[in-house]
mmCIF file of C-alpha atoms and ligand atoms in Angstrom:
data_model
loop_
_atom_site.group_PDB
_atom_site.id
_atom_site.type_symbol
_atom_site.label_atom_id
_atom_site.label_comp_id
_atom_site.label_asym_id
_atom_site.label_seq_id
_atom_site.Cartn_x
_atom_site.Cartn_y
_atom_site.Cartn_z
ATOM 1 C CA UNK A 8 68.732 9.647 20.395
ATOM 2 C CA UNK A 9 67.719 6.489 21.311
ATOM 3 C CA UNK A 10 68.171 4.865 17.887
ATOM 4 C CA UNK A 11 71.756 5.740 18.046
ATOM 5 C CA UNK A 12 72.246 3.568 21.277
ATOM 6 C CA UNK A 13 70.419 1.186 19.826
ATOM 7 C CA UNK A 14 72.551 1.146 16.444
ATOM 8 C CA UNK A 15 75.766 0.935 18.696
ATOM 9 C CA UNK A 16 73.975 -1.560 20.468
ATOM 10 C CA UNK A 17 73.806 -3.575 17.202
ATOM 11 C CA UNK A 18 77.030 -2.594 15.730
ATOM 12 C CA UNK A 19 79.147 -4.559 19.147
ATOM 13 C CA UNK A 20 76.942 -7.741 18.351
ATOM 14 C CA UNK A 21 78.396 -10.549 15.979
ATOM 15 C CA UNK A 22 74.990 -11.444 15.253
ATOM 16 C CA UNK A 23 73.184 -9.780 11.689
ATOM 17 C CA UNK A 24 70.748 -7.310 13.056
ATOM 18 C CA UNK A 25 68.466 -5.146 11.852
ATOM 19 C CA UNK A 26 65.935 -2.583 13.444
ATOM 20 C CA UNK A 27 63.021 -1.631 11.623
ATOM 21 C CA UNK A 28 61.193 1.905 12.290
ATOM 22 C CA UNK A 29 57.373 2.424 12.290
ATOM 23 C CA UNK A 30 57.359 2.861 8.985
ATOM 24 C CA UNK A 31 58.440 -0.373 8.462
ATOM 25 C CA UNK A 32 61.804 0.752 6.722
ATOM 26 C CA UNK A 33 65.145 -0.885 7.603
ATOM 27 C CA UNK A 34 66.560 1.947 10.210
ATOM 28 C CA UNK A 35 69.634 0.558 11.553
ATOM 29 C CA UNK A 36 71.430 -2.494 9.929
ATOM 30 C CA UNK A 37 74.802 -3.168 11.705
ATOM 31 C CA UNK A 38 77.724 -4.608 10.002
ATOM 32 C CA UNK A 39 77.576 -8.617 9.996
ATOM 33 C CA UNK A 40 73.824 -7.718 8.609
ATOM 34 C CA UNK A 41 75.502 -5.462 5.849
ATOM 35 C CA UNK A 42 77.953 -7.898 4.906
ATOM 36 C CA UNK A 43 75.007 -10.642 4.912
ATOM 37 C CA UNK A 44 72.655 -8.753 3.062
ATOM 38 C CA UNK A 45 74.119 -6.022 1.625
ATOM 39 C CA UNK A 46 74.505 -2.364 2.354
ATOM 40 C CA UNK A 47 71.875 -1.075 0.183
ATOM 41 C CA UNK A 48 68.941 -2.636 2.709
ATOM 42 C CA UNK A 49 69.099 0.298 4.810
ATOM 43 C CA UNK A 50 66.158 2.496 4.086
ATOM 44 C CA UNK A 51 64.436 -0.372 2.558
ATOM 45 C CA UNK A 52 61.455 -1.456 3.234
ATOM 46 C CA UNK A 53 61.031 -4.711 5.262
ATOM 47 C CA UNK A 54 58.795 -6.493 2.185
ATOM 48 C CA UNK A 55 61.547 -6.020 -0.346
ATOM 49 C CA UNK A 56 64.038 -6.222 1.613
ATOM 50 C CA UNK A 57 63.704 -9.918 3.572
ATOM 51 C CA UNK A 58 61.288 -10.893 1.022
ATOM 52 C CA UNK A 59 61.005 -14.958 2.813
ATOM 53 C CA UNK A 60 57.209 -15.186 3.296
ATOM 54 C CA UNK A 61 58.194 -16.694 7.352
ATOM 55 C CA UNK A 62 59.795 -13.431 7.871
ATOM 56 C CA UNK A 63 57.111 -11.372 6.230
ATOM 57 C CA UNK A 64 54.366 -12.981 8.199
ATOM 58 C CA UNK A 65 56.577 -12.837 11.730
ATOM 59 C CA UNK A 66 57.210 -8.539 11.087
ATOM 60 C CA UNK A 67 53.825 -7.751 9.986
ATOM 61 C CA UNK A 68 52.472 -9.458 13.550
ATOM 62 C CA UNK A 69 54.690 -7.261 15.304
ATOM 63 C CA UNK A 70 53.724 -4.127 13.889
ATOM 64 C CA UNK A 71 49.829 -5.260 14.097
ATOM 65 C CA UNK A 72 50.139 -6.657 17.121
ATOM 66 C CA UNK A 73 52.976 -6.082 18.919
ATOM 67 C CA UNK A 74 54.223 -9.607 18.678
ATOM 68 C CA UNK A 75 57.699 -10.910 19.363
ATOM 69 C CA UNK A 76 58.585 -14.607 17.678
ATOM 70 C CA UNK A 77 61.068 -16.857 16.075
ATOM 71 C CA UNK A 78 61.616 -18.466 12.585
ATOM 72 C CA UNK A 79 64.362 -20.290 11.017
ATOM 73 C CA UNK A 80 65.113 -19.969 7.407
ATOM 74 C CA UNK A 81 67.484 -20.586 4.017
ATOM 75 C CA UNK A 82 69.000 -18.067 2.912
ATOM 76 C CA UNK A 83 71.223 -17.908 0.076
ATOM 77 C CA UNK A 84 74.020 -15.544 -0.703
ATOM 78 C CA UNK A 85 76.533 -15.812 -3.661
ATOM 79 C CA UNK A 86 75.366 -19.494 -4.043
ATOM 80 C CA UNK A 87 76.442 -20.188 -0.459
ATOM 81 C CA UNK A 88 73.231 -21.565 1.193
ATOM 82 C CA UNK A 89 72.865 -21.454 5.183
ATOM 83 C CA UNK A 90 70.329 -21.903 7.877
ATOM 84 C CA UNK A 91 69.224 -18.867 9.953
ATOM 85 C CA UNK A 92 67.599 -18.814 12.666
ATOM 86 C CA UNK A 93 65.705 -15.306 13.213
ATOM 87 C CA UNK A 94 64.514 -13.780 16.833
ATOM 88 C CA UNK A 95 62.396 -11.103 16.850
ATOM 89 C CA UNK A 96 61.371 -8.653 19.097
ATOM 90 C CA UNK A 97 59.053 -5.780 19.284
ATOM 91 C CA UNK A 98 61.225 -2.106 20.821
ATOM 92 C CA UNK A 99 59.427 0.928 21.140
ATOM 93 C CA UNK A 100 62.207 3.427 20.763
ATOM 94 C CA UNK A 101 60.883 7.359 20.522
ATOM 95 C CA UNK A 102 57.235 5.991 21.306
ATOM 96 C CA UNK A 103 56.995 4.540 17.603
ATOM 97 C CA UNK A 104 56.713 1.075 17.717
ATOM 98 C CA UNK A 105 60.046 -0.813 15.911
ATOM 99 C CA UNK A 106 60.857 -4.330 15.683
ATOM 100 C CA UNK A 107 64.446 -5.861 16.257
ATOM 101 C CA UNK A 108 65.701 -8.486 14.200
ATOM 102 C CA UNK A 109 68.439 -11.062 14.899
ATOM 103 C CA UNK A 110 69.919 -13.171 12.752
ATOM 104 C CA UNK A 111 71.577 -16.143 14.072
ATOM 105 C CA UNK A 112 73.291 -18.248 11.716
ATOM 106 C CA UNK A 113 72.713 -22.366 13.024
ATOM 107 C CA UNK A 114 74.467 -23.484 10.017
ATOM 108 C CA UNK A 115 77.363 -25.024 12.081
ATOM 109 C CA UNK A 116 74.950 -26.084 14.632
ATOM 110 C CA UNK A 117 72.533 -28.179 11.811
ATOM 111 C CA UNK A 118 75.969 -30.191 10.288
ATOM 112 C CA UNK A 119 77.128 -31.254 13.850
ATOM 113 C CA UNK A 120 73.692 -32.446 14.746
ATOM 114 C CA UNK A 121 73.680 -34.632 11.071
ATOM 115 C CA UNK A 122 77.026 -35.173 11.704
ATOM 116 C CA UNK A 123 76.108 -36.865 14.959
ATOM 117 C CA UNK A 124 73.180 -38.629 14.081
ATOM 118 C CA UNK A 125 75.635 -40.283 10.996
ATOM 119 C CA UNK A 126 77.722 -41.355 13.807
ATOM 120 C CA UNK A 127 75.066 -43.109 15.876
ATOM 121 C CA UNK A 128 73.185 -44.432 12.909
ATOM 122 C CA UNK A 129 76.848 -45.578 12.013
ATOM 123 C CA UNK A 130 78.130 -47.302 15.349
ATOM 124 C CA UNK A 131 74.308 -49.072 15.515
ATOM 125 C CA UNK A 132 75.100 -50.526 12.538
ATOM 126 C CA UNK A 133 78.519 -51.800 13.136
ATOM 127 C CA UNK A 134 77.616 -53.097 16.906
ATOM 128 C CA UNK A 135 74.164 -54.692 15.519
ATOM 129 C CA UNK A 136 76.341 -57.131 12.395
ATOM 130 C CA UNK A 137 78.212 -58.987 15.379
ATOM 131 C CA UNK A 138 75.784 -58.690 17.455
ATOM 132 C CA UNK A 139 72.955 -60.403 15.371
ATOM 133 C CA UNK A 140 75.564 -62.989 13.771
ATOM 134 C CA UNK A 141 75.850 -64.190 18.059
ATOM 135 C CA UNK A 142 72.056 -64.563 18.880
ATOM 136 C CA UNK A 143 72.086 -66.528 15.608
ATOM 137 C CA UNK A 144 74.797 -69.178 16.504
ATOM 138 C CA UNK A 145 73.406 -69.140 20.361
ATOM 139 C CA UNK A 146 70.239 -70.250 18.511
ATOM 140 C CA UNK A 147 72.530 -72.603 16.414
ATOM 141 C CA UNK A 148 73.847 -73.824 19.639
ATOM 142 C CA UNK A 149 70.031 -74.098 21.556
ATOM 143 C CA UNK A 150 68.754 -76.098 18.641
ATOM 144 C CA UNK A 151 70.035 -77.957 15.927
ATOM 145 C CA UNK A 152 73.856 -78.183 17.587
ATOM 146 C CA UNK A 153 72.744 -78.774 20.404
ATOM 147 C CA UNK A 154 74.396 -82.388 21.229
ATOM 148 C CA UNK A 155 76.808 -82.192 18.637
ATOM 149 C CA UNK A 156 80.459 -81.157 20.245
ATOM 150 C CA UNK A 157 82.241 -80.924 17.371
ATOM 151 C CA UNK A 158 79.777 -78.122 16.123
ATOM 152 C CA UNK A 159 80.197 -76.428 19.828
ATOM 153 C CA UNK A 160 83.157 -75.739 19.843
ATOM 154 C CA UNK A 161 83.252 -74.152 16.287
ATOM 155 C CA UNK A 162 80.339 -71.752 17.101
ATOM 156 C CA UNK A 163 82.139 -70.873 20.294
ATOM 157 C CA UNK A 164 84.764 -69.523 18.344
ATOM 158 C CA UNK A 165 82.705 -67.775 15.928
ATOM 159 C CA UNK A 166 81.395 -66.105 18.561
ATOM 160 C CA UNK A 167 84.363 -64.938 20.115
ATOM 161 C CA UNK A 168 85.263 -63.543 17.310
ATOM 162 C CA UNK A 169 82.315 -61.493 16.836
ATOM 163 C CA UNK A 170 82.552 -60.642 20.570
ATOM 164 C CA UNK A 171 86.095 -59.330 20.413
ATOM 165 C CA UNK A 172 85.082 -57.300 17.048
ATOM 166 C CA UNK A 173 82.324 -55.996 19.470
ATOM 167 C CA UNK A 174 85.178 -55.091 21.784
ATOM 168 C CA UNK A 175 87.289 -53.480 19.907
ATOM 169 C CA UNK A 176 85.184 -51.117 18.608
ATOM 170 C CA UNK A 177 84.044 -49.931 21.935
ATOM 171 C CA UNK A 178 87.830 -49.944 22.977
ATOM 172 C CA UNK A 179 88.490 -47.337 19.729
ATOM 173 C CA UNK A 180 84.910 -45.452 20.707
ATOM 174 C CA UNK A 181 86.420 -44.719 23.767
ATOM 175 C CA UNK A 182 89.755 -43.546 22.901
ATOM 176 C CA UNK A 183 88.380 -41.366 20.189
ATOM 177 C CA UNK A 184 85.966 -39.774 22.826
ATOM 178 C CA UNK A 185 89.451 -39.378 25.046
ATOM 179 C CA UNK A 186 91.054 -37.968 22.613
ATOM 180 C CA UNK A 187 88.200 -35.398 21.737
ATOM 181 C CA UNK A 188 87.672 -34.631 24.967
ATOM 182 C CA UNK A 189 91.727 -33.420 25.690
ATOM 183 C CA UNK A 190 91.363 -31.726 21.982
ATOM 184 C CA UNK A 191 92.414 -28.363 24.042
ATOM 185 C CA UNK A 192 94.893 -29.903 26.438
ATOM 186 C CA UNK A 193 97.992 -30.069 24.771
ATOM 187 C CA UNK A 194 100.715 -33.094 26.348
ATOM 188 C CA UNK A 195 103.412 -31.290 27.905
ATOM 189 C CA UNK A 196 106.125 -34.588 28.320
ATOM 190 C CA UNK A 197 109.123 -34.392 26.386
ATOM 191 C CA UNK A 198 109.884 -37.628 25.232
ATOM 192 C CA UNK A 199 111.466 -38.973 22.279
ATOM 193 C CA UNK A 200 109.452 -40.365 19.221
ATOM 194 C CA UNK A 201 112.017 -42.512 17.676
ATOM 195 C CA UNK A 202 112.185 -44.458 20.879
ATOM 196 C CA UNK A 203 108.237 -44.786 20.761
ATOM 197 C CA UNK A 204 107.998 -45.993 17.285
ATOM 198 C CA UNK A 205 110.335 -48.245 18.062
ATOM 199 C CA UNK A 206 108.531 -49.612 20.565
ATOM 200 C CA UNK A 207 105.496 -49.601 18.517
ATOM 201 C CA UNK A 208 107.225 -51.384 15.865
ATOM 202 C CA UNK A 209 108.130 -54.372 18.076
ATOM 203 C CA UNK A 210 104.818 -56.391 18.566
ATOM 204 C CA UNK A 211 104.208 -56.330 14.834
ATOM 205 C CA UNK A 212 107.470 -57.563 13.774
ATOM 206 C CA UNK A 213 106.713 -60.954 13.177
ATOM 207 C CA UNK A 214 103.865 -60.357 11.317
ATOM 208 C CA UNK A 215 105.510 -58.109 9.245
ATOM 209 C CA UNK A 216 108.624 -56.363 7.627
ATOM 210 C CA UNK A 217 109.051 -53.478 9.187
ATOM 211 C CA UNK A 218 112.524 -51.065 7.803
ATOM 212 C CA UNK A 219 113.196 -48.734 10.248
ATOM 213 C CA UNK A 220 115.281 -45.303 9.453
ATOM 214 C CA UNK A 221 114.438 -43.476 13.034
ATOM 215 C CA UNK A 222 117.730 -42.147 14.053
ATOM 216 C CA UNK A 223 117.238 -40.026 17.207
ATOM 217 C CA UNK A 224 116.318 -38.874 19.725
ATOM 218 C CA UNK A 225 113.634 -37.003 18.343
ATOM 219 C CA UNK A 226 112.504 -34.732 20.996
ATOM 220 C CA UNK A 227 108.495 -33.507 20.780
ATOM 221 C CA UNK A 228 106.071 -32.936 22.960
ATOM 222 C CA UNK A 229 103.669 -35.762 23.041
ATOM 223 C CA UNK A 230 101.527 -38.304 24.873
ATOM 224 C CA UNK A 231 103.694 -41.437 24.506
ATOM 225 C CA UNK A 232 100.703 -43.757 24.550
ATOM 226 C CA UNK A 233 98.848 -41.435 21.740
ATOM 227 C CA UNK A 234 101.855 -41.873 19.894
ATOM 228 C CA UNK A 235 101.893 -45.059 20.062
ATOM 229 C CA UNK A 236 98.737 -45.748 19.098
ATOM 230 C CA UNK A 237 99.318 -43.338 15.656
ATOM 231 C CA UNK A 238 102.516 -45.401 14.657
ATOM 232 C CA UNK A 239 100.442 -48.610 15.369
ATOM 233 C CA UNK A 240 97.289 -48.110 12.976
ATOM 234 C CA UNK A 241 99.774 -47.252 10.535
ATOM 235 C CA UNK A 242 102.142 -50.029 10.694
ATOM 236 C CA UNK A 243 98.554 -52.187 11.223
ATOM 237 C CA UNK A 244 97.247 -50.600 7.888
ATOM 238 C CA UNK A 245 100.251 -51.024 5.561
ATOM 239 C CA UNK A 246 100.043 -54.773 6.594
ATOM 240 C CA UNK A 247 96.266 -55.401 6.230
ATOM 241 C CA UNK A 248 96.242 -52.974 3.330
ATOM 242 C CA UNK A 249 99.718 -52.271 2.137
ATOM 243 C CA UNK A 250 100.966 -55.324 1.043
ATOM 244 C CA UNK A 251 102.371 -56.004 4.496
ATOM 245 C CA UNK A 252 105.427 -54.524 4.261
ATOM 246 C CA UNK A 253 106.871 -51.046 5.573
ATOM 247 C CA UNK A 254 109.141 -48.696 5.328
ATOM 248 C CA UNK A 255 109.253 -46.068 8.665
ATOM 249 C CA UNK A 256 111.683 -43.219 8.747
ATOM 250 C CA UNK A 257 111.894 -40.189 11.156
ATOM 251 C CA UNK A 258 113.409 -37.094 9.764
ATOM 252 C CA UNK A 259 114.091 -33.582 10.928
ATOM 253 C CA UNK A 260 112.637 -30.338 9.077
ATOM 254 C CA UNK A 261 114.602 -27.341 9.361
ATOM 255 C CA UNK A 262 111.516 -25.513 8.726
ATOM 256 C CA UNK A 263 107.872 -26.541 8.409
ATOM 257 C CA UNK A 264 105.679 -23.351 7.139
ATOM 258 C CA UNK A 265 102.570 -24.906 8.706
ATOM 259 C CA UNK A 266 103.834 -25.460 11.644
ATOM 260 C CA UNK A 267 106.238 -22.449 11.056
ATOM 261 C CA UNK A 268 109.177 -23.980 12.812
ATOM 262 C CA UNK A 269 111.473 -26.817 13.067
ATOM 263 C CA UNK A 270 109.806 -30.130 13.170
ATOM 264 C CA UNK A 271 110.177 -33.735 12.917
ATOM 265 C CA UNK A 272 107.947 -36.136 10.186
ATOM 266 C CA UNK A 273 107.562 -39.250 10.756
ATOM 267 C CA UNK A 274 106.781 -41.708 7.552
ATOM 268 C CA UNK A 275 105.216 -44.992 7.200
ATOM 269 C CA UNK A 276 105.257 -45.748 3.601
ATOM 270 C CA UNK A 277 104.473 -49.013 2.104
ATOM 271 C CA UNK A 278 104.245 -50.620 -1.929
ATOM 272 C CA UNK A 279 101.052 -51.940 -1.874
ATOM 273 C CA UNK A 280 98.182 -51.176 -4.266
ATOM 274 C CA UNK A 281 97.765 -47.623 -3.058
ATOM 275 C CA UNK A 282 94.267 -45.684 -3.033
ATOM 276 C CA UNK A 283 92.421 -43.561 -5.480
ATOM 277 C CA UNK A 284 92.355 -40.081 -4.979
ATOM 278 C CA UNK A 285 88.722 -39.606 -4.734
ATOM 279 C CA UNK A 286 88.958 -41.564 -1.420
ATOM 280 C CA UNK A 287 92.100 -40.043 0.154
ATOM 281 C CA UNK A 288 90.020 -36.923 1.789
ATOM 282 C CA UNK A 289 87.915 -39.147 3.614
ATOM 283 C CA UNK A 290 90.226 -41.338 5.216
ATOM 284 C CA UNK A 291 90.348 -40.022 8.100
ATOM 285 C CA UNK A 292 86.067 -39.776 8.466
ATOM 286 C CA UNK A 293 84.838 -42.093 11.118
ATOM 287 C CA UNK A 294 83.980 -45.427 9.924
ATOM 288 C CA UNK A 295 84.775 -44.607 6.415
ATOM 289 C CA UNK A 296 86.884 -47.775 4.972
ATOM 290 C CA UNK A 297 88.075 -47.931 1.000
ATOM 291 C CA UNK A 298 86.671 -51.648 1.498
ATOM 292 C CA UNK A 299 84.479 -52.033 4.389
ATOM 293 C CA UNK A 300 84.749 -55.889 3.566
ATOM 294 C CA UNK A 301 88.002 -56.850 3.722
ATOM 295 C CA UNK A 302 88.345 -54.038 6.647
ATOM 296 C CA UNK A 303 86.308 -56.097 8.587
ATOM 297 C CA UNK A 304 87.902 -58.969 7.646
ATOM 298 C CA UNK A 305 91.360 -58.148 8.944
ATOM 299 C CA UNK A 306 88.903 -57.121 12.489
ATOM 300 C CA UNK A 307 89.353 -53.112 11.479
ATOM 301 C CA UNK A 308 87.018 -51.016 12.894
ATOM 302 C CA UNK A 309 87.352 -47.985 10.291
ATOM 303 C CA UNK A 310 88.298 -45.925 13.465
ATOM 304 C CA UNK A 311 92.355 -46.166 12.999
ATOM 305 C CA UNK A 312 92.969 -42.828 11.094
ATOM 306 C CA UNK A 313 90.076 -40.910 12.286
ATOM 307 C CA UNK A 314 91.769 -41.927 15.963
ATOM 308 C CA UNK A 315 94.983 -40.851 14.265
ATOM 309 C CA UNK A 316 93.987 -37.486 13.046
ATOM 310 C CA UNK A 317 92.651 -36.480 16.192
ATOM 311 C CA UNK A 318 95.690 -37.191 18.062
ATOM 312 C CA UNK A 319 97.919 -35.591 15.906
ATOM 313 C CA UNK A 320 95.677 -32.508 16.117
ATOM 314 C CA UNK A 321 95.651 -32.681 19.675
ATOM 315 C CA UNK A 322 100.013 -32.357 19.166
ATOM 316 C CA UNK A 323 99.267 -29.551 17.477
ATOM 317 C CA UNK A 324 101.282 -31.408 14.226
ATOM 318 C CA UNK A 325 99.815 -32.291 10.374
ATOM 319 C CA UNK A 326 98.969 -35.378 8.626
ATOM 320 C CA UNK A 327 99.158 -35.852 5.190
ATOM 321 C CA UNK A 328 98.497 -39.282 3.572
ATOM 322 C CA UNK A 329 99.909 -39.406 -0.302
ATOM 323 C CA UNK A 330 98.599 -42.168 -2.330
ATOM 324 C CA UNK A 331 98.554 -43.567 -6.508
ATOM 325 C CA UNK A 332 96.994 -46.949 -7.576
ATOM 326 C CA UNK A 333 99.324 -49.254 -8.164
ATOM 327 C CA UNK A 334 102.255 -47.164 -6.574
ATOM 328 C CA UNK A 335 101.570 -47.506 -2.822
ATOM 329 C CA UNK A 336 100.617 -45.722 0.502
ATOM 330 C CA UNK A 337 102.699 -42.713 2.466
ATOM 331 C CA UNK A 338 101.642 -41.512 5.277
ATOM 332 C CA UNK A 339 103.463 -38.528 7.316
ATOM 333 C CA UNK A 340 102.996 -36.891 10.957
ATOM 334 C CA UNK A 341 104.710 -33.691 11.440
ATOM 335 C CA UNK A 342 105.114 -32.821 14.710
ATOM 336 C CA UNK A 343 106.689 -29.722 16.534
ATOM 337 C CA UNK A 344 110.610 -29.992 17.427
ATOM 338 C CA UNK A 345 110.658 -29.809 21.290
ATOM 339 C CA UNK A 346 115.006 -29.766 21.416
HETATM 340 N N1 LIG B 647 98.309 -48.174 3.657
HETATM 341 C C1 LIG B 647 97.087 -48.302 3.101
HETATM 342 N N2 LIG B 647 96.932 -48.783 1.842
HETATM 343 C C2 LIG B 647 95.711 -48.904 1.288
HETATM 344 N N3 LIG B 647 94.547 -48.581 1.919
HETATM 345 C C3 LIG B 647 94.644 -48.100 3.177
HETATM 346 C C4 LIG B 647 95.903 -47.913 3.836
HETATM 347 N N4 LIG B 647 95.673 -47.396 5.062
HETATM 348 C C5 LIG B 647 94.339 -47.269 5.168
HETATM 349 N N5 LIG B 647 93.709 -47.684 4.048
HETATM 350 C C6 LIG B 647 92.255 -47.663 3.814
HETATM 351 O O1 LIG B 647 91.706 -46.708 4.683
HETATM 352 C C7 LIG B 647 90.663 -47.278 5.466
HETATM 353 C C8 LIG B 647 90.602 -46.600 6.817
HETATM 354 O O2 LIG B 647 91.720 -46.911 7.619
HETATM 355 P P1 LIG B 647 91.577 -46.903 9.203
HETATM 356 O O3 LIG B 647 92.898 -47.159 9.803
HETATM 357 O O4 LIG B 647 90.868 -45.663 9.574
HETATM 358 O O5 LIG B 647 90.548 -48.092 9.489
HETATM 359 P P2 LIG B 647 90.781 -49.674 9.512
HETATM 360 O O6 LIG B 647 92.228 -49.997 9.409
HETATM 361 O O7 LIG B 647 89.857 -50.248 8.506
HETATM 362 O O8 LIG B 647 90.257 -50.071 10.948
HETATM 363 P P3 LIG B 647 91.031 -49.831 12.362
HETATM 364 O O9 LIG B 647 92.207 -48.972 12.088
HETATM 365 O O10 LIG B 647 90.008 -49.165 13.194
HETATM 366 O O11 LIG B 647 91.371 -51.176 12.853
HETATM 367 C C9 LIG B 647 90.984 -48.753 5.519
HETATM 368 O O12 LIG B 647 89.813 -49.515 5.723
HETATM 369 C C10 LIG B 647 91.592 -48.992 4.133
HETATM 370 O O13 LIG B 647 90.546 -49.194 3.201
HETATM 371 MG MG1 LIG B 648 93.635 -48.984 10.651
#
């Protein structure tokens, strides 16, 4: 009787768990532990059926001793490894002693933690270049410059530079943790994105040629400043990267199956030397730059599209950036039509 609560117990958690009787055979196993370790391991015993010596060792103290515990193991299933984290605990059910198994998968869990340690190792490493090259020239400046004005003057302005790179970067920290943070709040204004990238385009008009094809209005939903700050890193990329020229069109899609309804694309194309395909996944990875050097050269922070993707997501739209060596960059927001 009380095994059957106990298996519909089990069977209502998303969890893999398995209870094993006194005779230390598998007595209940509910479904995400069938599908885990396949339906055969009821009836089995617990030594050939978990096998991992950490297991082993954690059920035969609870059925000497009446031990509870917790582990965390690999286990591999159709060559798909992840990290388990196992919580047991002794039952006695009918006056036979059992032991209750649960098997939380931490997989998710472990890759956001390295994940996150990447990402501080990462900004470390980009604060601590600019950071270093200033303490040098202030030495520079404290010693052998120090009565010459000429030199002064030039180290000041290396080290505003590195300052403002400093800056920046903290600027784009913060509006990527913004942006993370609304992830779930979807921008209710209606506004309209042609008038936006216009007025995105603007500023970097004399630095570059910009051909515009916007049409309009283009009515989404959107957070003008976020959508601002999309049209800007690209315009900014096909300069520093694109051979400094661009072509930006906005276009209406009668129907877009992943965002399975009308929508509107905006397009920043440009003919520069385009980027190989092994590299094109990762563009939008924090900090991840084709060439870190001459990224840092232009003052790029390797933030831009990683910024940009999570935006977009945010406007529950699609990115999609199509490249080929020697053929150029295109880069394309979909977002839904709000008309
Ligand atoms: N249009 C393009 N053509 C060629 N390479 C590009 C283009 N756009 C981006 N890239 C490559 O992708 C990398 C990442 O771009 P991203 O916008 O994320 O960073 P960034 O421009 O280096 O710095 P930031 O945008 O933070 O100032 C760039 O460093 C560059 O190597
Ligand atoms: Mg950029």
């Amino acid at each position: 009787m009380a095994l059957k609560v106990v298996g519909a117990v089990l069977d209502a958690l998303s969890d893999a768990a398995l209870l094993l009787g006194p005779d230390g055979r598998v007595a209940v196993a509910n479904a995400p532990a069938q599908a885990r370790f396949g339906v055969w391991i009821v009836g089995q015993s617990y030594v050939s059926a978990l096998r991992q010596p950490p297991i082993l060792s954690l059920v035969d103290g609870c059925f000497a001793h009446g031990a509870g515990g917790a582990v965390e193991v690999t286990h591999v299933a159709e060559g798909v490894e992840s990290r388990l984290r196992l919580q047991l605990t002794p039952l006695v059910l009918d006056r036979g002693l059992h032991a209750l198994l649960v098997f939380r998968d931490v997989s998710a869990a472990k890759r956001d933690e390295a994940l996150q340690s990447a990402f501080v190792a990462n900004v470390s490493h980009e604060l601590k270049t600019p950071l270093t090259a200033i303490l040098g020239f202030i030495d520079t400046l404290e010693g052998p410059a120090r009565d010459d004005a000429g030199g002064r003057a030039r180290f000041l302005g290396l080290m505003r530079r590195e300052a403002e790179r400093m800056s920046r970067l903290v600027a784009d920290l913060m509006s990527l943790a913004r942006v993370e943070a609304q992830a779930a709040r979807r921008p209710t204004a209606r506004l309209d994105w042609a008038e936006v990238v216009r007025g995105a385009a603007e500023p970097l008009e004399d630095r570059m040629a910009v051909e515009m094809r916007l049409g309009g209005p283009a009515w989404v939903r959107g957070d003008a400043d976020q959508l601002v700050q999309v049209a800007t890193n690209l315009l900014e990329n096909a300069l520093r990267y694109g051979g400094g020229a661009a072509e930006v069109a906005l276009d209406h899609v009668a129907r877009e199956p992943v965002l399975r309804g009308p929508a509107w694309r905006m397009t920043v194309r440009d003919r520069g030397p385009g980027i190989a395909p092994e590299h094109v996944p990762r563009l939008t990875d924090r900090f991840y730059r084709v060439d870190a050097h001459r990224s840092r050269a232009a003052g790029g922070t390797g933030l831009g599209l990683a910024i940009v993707k999570h935006i977009v997501t945010r406007h529950r739209g699609r990115l999609r950036i199509d490249s080929a060596l020697g053929r150029g960059t295109s880069v394309a927001v979909l977002l839904p039509d709000a008309s």
